Coordinates of C-alpha atoms in Angstrom, one line a residue:
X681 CA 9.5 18.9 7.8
X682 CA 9.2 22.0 5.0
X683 CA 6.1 23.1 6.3
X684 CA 7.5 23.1 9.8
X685 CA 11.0 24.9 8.7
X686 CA 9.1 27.1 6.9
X687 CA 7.4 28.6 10.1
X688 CA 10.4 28.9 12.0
X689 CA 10.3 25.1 13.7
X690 CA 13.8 23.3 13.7
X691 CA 13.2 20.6 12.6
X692 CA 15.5 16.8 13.2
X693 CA 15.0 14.9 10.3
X694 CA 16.2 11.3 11.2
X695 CA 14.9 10.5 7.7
X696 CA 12.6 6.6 7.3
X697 CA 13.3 3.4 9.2
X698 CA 14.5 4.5 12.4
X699 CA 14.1 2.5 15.1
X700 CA 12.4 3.4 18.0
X701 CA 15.8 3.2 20.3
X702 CA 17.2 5.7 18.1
X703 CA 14.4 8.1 18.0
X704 CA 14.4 8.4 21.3
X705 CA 18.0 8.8 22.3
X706 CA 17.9 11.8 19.8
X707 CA 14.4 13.5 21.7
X708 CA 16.3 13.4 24.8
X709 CA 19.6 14.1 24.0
X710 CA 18.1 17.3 22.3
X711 CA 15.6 17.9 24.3
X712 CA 12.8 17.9 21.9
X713 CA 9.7 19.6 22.2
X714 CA 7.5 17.3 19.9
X715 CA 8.2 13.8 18.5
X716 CA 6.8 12.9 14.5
X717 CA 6.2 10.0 13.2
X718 CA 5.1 9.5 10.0
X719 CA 3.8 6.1 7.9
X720 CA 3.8 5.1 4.5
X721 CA 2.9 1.2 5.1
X722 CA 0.5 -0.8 7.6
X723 CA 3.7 -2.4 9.5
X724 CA 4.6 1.4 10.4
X725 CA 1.9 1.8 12.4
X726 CA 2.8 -1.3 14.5
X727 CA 6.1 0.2 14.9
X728 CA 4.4 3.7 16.1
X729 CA 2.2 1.9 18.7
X730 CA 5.8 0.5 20.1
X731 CA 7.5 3.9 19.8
X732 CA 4.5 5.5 22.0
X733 CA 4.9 2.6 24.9
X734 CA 9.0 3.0 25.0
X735 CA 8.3 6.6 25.7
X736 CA 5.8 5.6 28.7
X737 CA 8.1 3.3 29.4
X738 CA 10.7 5.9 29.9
X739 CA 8.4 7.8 31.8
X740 CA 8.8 10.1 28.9
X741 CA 6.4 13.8 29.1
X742 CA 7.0 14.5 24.7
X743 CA 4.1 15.0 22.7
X744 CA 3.7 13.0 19.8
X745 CA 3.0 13.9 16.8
X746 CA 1.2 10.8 14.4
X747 CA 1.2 11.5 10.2
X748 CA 1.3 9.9 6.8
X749 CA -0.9 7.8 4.3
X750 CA -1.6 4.9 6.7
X751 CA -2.6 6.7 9.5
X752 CA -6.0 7.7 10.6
X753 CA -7.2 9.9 13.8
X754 CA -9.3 6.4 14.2
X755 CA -5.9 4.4 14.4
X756 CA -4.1 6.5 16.4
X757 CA -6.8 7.2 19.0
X758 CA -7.8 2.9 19.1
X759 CA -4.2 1.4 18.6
X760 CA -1.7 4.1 19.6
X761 CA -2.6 7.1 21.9
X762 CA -4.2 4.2 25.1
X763 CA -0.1 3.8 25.4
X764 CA 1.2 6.8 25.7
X765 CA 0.3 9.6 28.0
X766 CA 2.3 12.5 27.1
X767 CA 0.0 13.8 24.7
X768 CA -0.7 12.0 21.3
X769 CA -2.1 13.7 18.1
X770 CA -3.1 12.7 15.0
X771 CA -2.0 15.3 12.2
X772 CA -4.3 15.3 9.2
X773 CA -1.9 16.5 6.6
X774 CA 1.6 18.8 6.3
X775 CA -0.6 22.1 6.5
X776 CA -2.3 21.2 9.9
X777 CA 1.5 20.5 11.7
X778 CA 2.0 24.3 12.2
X779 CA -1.1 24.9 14.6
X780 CA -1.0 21.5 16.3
X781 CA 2.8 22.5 17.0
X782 CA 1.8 25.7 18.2
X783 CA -0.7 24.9 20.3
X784 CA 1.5 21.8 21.9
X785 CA 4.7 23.9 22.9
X786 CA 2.3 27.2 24.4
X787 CA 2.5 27.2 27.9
X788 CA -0.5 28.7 28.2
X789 CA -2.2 26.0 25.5
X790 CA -0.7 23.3 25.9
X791 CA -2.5 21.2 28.8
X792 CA -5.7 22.1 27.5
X793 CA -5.4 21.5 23.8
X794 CA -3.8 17.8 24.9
X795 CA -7.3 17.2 27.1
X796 CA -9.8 18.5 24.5
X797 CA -7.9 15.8 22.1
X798 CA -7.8 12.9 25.0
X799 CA -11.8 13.7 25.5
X800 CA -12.3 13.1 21.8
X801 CA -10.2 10.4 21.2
X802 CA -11.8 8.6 23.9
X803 CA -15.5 9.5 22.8
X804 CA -13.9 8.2 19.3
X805 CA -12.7 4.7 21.5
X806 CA -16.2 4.5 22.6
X807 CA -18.3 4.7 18.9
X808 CA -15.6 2.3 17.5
X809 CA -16.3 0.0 19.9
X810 CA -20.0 0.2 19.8
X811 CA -19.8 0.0 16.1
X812 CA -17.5 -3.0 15.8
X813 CA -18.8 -5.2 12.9
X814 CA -19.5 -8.9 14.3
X815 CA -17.4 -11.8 12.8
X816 CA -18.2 -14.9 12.1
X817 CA -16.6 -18.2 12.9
X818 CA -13.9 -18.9 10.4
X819 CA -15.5 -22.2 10.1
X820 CA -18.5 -20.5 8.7
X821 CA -16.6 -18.2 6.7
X822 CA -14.4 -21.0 4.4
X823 CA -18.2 -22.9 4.0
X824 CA -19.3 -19.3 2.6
X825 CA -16.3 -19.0 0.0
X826 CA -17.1 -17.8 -3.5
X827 CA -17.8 -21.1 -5.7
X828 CA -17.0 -20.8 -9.1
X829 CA -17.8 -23.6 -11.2
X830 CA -13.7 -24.4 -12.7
X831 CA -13.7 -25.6 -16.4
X832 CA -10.5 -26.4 -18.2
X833 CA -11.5 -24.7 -21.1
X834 CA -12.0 -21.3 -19.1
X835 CA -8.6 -21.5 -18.2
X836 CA -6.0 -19.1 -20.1
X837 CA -2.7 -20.1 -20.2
X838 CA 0.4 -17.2 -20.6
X839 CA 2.5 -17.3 -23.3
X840 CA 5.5 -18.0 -21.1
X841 CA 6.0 -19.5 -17.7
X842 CA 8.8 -18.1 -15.2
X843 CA 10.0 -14.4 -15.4
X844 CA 10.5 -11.3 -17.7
X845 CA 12.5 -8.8 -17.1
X846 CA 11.9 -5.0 -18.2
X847 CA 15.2 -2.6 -18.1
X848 CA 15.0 0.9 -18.7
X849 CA 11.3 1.5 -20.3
X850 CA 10.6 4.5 -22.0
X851 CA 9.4 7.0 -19.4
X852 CA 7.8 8.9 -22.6
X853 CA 5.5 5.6 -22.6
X854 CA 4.8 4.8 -19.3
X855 CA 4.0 9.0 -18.9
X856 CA 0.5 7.4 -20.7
X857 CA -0.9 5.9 -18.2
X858 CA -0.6 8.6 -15.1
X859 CA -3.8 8.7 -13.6
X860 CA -3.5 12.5 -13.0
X861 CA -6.7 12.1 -10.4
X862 CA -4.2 10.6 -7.4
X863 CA -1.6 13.1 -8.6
X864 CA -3.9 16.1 -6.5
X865 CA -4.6 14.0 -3.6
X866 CA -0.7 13.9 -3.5
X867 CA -0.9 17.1 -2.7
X868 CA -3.9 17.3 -0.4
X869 CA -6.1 18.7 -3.4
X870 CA -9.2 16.3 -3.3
X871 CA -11.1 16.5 -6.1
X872 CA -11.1 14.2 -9.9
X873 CA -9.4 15.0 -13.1
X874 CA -9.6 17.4 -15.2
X875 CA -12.8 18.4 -13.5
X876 CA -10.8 19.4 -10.8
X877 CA -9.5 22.8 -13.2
X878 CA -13.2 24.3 -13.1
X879 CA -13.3 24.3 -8.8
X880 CA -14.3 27.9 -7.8
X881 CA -11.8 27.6 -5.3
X882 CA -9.1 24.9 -5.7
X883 CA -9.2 25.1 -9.9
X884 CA -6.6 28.1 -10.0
X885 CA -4.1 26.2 -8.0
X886 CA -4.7 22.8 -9.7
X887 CA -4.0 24.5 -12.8
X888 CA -0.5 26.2 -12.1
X889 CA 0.7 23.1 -9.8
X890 CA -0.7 20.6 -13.2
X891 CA 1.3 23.2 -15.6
X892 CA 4.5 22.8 -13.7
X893 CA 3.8 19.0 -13.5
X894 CA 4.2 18.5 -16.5
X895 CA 7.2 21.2 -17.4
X896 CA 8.7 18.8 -14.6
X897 CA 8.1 15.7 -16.3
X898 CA 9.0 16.8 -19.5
X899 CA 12.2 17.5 -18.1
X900 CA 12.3 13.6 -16.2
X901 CA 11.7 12.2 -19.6
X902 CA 14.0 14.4 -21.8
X903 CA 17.3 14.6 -19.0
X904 CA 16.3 10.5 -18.2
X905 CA 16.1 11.7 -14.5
X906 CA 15.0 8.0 -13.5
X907 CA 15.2 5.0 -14.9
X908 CA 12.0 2.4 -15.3
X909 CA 12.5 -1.5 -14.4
X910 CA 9.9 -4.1 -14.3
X911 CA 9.8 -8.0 -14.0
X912 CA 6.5 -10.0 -14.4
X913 CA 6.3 -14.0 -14.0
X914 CA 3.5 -16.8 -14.6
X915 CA 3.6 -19.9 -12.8
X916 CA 1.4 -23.3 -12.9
X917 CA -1.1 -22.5 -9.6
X918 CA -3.8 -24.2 -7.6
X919 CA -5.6 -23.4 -4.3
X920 CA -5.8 -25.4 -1.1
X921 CA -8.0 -23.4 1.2
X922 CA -7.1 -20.2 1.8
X923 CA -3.3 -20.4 0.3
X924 CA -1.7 -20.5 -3.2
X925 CA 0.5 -23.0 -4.4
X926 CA 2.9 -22.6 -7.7
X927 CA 4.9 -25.0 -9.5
X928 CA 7.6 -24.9 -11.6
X929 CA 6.3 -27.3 -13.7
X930 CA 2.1 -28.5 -14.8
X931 CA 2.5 -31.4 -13.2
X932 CA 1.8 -30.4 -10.1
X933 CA 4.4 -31.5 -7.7
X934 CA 7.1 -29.6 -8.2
X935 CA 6.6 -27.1 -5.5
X936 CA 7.9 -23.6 -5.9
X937 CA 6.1 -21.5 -3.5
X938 CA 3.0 -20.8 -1.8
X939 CA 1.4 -17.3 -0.9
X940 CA -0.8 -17.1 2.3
X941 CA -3.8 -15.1 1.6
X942 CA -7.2 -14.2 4.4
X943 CA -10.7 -14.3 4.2
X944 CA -13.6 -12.1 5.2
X945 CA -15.2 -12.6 8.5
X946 CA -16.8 -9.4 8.8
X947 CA -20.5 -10.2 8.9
X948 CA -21.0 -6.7 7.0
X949 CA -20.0 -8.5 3.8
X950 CA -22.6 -11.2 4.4
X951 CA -25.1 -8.5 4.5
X952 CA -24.4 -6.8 1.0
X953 CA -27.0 -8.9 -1.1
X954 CA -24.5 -11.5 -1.2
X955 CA -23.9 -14.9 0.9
X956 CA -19.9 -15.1 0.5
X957 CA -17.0 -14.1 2.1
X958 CA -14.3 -13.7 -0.1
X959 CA -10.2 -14.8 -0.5
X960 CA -7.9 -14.1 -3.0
X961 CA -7.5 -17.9 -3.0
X962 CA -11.2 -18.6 -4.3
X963 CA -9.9 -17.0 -8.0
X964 CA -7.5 -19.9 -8.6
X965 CA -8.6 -23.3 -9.4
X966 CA -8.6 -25.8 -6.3
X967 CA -6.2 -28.4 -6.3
X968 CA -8.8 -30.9 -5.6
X969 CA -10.3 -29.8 -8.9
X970 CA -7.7 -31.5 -11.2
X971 CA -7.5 -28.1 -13.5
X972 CA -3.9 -26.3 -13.6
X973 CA -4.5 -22.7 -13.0
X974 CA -1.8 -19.8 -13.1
X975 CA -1.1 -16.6 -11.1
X976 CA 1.5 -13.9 -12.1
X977 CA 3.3 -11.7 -10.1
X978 CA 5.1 -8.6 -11.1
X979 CA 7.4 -5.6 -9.2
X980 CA 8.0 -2.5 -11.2
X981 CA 9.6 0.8 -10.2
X982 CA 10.3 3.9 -11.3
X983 CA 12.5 5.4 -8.9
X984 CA 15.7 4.2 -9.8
X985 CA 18.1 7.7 -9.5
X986 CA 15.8 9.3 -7.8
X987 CA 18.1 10.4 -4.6
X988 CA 20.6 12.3 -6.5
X989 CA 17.9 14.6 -7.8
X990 CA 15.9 15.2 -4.4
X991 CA 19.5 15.6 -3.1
X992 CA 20.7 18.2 -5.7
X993 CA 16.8 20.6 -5.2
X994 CA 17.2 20.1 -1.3
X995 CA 21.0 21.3 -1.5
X996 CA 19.5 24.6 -3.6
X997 CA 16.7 24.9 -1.1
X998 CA 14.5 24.2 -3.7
X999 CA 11.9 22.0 -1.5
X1000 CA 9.2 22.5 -3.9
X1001 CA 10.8 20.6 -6.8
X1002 CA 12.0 18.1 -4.7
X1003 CA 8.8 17.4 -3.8
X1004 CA 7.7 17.3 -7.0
X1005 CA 10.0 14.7 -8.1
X1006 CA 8.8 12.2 -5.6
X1007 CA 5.0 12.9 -6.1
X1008 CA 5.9 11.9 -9.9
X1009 CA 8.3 9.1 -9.6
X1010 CA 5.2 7.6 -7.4
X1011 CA 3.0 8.3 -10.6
X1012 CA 4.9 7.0 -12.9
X1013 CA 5.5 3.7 -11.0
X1014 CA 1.5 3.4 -10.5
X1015 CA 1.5 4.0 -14.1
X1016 CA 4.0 1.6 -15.2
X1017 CA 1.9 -1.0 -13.0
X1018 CA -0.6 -0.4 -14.9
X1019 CA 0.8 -0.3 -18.3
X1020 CA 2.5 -4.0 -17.7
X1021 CA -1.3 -5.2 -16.7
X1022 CA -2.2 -3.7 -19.7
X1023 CA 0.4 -5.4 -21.5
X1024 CA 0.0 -8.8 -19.5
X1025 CA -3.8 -9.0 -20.6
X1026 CA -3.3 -8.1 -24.0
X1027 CA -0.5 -10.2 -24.7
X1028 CA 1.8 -11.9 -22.5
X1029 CA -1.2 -13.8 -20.8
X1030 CA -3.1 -12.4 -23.7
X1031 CA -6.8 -13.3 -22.1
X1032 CA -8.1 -10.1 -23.6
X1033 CA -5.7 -10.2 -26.5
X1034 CA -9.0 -8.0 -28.7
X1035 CA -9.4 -5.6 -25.2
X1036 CA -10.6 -2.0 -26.6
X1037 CA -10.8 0.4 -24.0
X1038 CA -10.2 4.0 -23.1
X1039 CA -7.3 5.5 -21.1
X1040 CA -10.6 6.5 -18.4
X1041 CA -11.9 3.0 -18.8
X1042 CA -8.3 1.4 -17.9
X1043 CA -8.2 4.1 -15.2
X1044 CA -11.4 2.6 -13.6
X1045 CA -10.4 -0.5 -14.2
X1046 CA -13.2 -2.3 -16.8
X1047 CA -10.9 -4.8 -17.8
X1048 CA -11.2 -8.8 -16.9
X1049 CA -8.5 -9.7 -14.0
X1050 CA -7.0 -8.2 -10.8
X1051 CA -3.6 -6.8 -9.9
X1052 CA -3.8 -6.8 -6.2
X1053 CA -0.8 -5.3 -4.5
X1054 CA 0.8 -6.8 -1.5
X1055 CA -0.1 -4.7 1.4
X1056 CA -3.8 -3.4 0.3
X1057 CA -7.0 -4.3 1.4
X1058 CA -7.0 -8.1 -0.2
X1059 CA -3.9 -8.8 0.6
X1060 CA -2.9 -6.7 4.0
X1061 CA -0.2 -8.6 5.4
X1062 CA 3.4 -6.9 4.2
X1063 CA 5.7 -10.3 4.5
X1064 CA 4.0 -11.6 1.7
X1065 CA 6.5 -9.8 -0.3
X1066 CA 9.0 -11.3 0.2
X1067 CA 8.1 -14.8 -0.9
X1068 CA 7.5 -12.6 -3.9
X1069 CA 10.7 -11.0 -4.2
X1070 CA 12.1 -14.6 -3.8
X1071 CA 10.3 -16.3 -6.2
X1072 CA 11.1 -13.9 -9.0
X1073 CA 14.4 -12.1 -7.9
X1074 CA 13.1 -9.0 -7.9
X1075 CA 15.9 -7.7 -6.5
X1076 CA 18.9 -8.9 -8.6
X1077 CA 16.3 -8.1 -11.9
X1078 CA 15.1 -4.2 -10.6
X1079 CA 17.1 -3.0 -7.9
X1080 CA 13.7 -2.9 -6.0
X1081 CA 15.1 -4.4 -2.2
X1082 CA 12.5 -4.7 0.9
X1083 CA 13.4 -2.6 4.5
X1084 CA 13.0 -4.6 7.3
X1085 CA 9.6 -3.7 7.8
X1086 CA 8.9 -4.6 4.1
X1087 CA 8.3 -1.3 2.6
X1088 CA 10.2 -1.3 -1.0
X1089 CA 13.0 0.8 -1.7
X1090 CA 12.9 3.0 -3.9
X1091 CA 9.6 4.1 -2.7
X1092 CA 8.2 4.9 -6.8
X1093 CA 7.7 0.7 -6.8
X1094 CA 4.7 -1.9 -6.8
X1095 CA 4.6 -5.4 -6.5
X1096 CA 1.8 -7.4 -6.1
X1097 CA -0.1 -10.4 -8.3
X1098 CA -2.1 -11.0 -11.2
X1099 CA -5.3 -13.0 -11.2
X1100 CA -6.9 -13.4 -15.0
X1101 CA -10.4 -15.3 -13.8
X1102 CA -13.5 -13.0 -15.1
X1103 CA -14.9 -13.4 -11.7
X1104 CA -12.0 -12.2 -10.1
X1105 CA -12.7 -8.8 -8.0
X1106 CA -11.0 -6.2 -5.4
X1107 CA -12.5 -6.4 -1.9
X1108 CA -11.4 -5.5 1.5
X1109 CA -10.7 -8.6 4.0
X1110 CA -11.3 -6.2 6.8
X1111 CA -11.0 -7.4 10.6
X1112 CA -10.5 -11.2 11.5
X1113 CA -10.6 -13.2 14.2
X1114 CA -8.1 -15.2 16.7
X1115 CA -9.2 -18.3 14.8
X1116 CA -8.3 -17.3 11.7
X1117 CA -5.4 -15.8 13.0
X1118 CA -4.0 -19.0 14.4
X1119 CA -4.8 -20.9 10.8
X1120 CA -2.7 -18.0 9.1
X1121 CA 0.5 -18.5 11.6
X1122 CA 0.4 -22.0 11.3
X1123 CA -0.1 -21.9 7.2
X1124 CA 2.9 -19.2 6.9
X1125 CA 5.0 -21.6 10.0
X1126 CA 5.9 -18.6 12.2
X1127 CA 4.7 -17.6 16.0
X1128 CA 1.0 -16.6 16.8
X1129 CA 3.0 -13.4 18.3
X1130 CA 4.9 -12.9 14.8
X1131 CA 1.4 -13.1 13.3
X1132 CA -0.4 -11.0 15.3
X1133 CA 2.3 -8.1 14.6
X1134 CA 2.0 -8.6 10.9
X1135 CA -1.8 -8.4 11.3
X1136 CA -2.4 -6.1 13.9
X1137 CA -4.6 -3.6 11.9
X1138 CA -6.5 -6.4 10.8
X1139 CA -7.4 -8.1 14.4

C-alpha cells in the first residue's frame, strides 16, 4: 500500500480479516482496477482461493493481485489462479507491485502481460504435477514412526506443573536475543548477519537501515513503546498414536486436553538415509509405555501498544517508521520466544540446567529440545491453537486473542509447544493423504470438509 501510494496508485486499504463479501462489494462499488490480497498465515491462503472463485462467480473481469509471507507464485498458480479468470498474479514483494500494476491497467499491456503469466503458470501446473512426491499408505507410515527406546530415568520432570505468567518483561532483556539475520529478510534484504554489512551492493543500505534500527529500538525500550507478556505451562503427557494427551494430574486419568498432531507420508523422507517418517507425537512417551512424560506450551507477545504508535507515524506520514515499529515488535516477540526457551531449559524444566552456549549457537539452535510453533511445518494445522489458548488462558494472562482464521492478535506473538526429549527434532510433515486426512478429522471430532479446509496446503 506505501509502495503503491508512493507511485501515484490510490490505494483502499480495507486493512486484515476482511471477508471476501466485503472485499468485493468495495471492488465494485469503486470500481477497482486491481484487487490485493495479502497473507500472513497458511488459513489465508484458503480464504484467497475462495475470494478468487466469488469473483468468477460474479462473473467478475478484476485482476488480482496475490502477496505476503505465505504465498508463493507455486501456490497461487496450483491452488488459486485454476479459479479465477480475470487475471491472477503472484507479487514477489512490495517493490515488484508498481510494474505488475502498471502493466495490468495499460490498455495496450494488459491482455498480453495476463497471457504470458497464464502460459507460465500453467507450464508451472504441469512440473508440479510431474514432480509430485509419492505417499505412502498411512498404514505404512505409523509402522515407520521414530522408535525411541522410553526410560523413566530419561525423563525430566519441570519444576512446576500448570502455568506462569510473565507481565511486562524488560524489553532491554529480551533486545538480547534478536536474531538480527530475519530482521533484513523483513525487509527483502537477503543475506546473514553481520556479514550482510561487507555486500558490495546491499552492505551500504544494510548499514544505514541497521543504524536506524537500533536508534528505533533504543527509543521502544527507553519511551516503553510496547509492553512484553508471556505465559509458559507443563503438564503430565503421553502419546496415543499420532495425538497428545495431558493431565492435570500424574496419574494419568485426569484428562485435560489433547493436541492432534500429522505424520510424514512423503516418500522423499524415506529416502534421506533414514527409514522413518516422523510426528511430533513420537517425542512424548506412549501411553502404552507406562512412563509419564510432559509437554509445555507457551504464547508470548510483544506487541502490546503497538497501534497507537503505527497510528501516531501514519498520521505524520511517516510510513517509514511505522514500518519499522512492526518489523521490530515481530523481532522482539521471536526473541522473547526464544529467551523463555532459554529460560525453560535452563531452569524452569531445567534439563540443561549447566547449558553453555553462544548467542550464534542459541540462534542456530544447538540446544536439546524443540519449540515448535503452531502453524509451521510440524505442526501446519492453525486450530491447534486454540486448544492452546484454552488450556493455558492465554488470553485472559497476555492479551494475545486468536481472529477467526486463527492468526494472533497482536501480530508481534508466538505460541507454540515445548518438547525436552534429546531426540526431539524440526521436520516438515509436508503433503498427506485422504487417509490420513480422515484419521485427523475423526481424532480432532469435526467434518472431513472442516478438515480438509484446515489442511488444504497440506493435501
Amino acid at each position: 500500500g506505501v509502495v503503491m501510494q508512493c507511485n501515484n496508485f490510490e490505494v483502499i486499504d480495507l486493512g486484515v480479516m476482511v471477508s471476501a463479501e466485503k472485499i468485493l462489494e468495495v471492488a465494485e462499488q469503486e470500481k477497482v482496477d486491481l484487487v490485493g490480497l495479502s497473507g500472513l498465515i497458511t488459513p489465508s491462503l484458503e480464504e484467497m482461493v475462495h475470494v478468487a472463485k466469488e469473483m468468477k462467480r460474479k462473473d467478475l473481469n478484476i485482476p488480482l493481485l496475490i502477496g505476503g509471507a505465505t504465498t508463493s507464485k507455486l501456490h497461487t498458480a496450483v491452488k488459486i489462479a485454476p479459479n479465477y479468470d480475470g487475471g491472477i498474479v503472484h507479487v514477489i514483494d512490495a517493490s515488484k507491485s508498481v510494474g505488475v500494476s502498471a502493466n495490468l491497467i495499460s490498455k495496450d499491456i494488459k491482455n498480453d502481460f495476463i497471457n504470458e503469466i497464464n502460459e507460465e503458470y500453467e507450464q508451472i501446473r504441469q512440473k508440479h504435477s510431474e514432480k509430485t512426491s509419492k505417499l505412502v499408505s498411512f498404514e505404512f507410515a505409523k509402522e515407520h514412526k521414530f522408535k525411541i527406546e522410553w526410560k523413566k530415568e530419561d525423563i525430566a520432570k519441570p519444576q512446576f506443573t500448570g502455568t506462569k505468567v510473565f507481565e511486562d518483561y524488560p524489553l532491554n532483556e529480551i533486545a538480547k536475543f534478536i536474531d538480527w539475520t530475519f530482521f533484513f529478510h523483513a525487509w527483502d534484504i537477503k543475506g546473514k548477519y553481520p556479514a550482510i554489512f561487507e555486500h558490495p551492493k546491499k552492505g551500504k543500505e544494510a548499514k544505514k537501515l541497521f543504524e536506524d534500527a537500533q536508534e528505533m529500538l533504543q527509543k521502544i525500550i527507553a519511551d516503553k513503546m510496547l509492553q512484553a507478556k508471556a505465559v509458559i505451562g507443563f503438564y503430565p503427557a503421553n502419546s496415543i498414536g499420532e495425538s497428545i494427551e495431558l493431565y492435570q494430574s500424574e496419574n494419568q486419568r485426569d484428562l485435560l486436553c489433547a493436541f492432534h498432531h500429522l505424520r510424514q507420508q512423503s516418500e522423499k523422507y524415506l529416502n534421506n538415509k533414514k527409514d522413518y517418517l516422523l510426528s511430533l507425537a513420537d517425542f512424548i512417551a506412549p501411553k502404552e509405555s507406562g512412563i509419564i512424560d510432559y509437554l509445555g506450551g507457551f504464547a508470548v507477545t510483544a506487541g502490546i501498544g503497538i497501534e497507537k504508535w503505527i497510528k501516531k507515524y501514519e498520521d505524520e506520514n511517516d510510513d517509514y517508521s511505522a514500518i519499522m515499529v512492526k518489523v521490530l515488535a515481530d523481532r522482539l516477540a521471536e526473541a522473547f520466544a526464544e529467551l523463555m526457551h532459554f529460560r525453560v531449559r535452563t531452569e524452569f524444566w531445567g534439563y540443561a540446567a549447566n547449558e553453555n552456549l553462544s548467542m550464534d549457537d542459541i540462534v542456530k539452535e544447538k540446544y536439546r529440545g524443540i519449540r515448535p510453533a503452531v502453524g509451521y511445518p510440524a505442526c501446519p494445522e492453525h486450530s491447534e491453537k486454540k486448544v492452546l489458548f484454552d488450556l493455558m488462558q492465554v488470553t485472559q494472562k497476555t492479551g494475545i486473542h486468536l481472529t477467526e482464521s486463527f492468526a494472533m492478535y497482536p501480530a508481534a506473538s508466538v505460541s507454540g509447544f515445548y518438547f525436552a526429549h534429546p531426540q526431539s527434532k524440526y521436520f516438515n510433515v509436508g503433503k498427506i493423504g485422504k487417509d490420513q486426512l480422515a484419521d485427523y478429522a475423526k481424532r480432532k471430532g469435526i467434518s472431513l470438509d472442516l478438515a480438509e479446509r484446515y489442511l488444504s496446503p497440506n493435501l
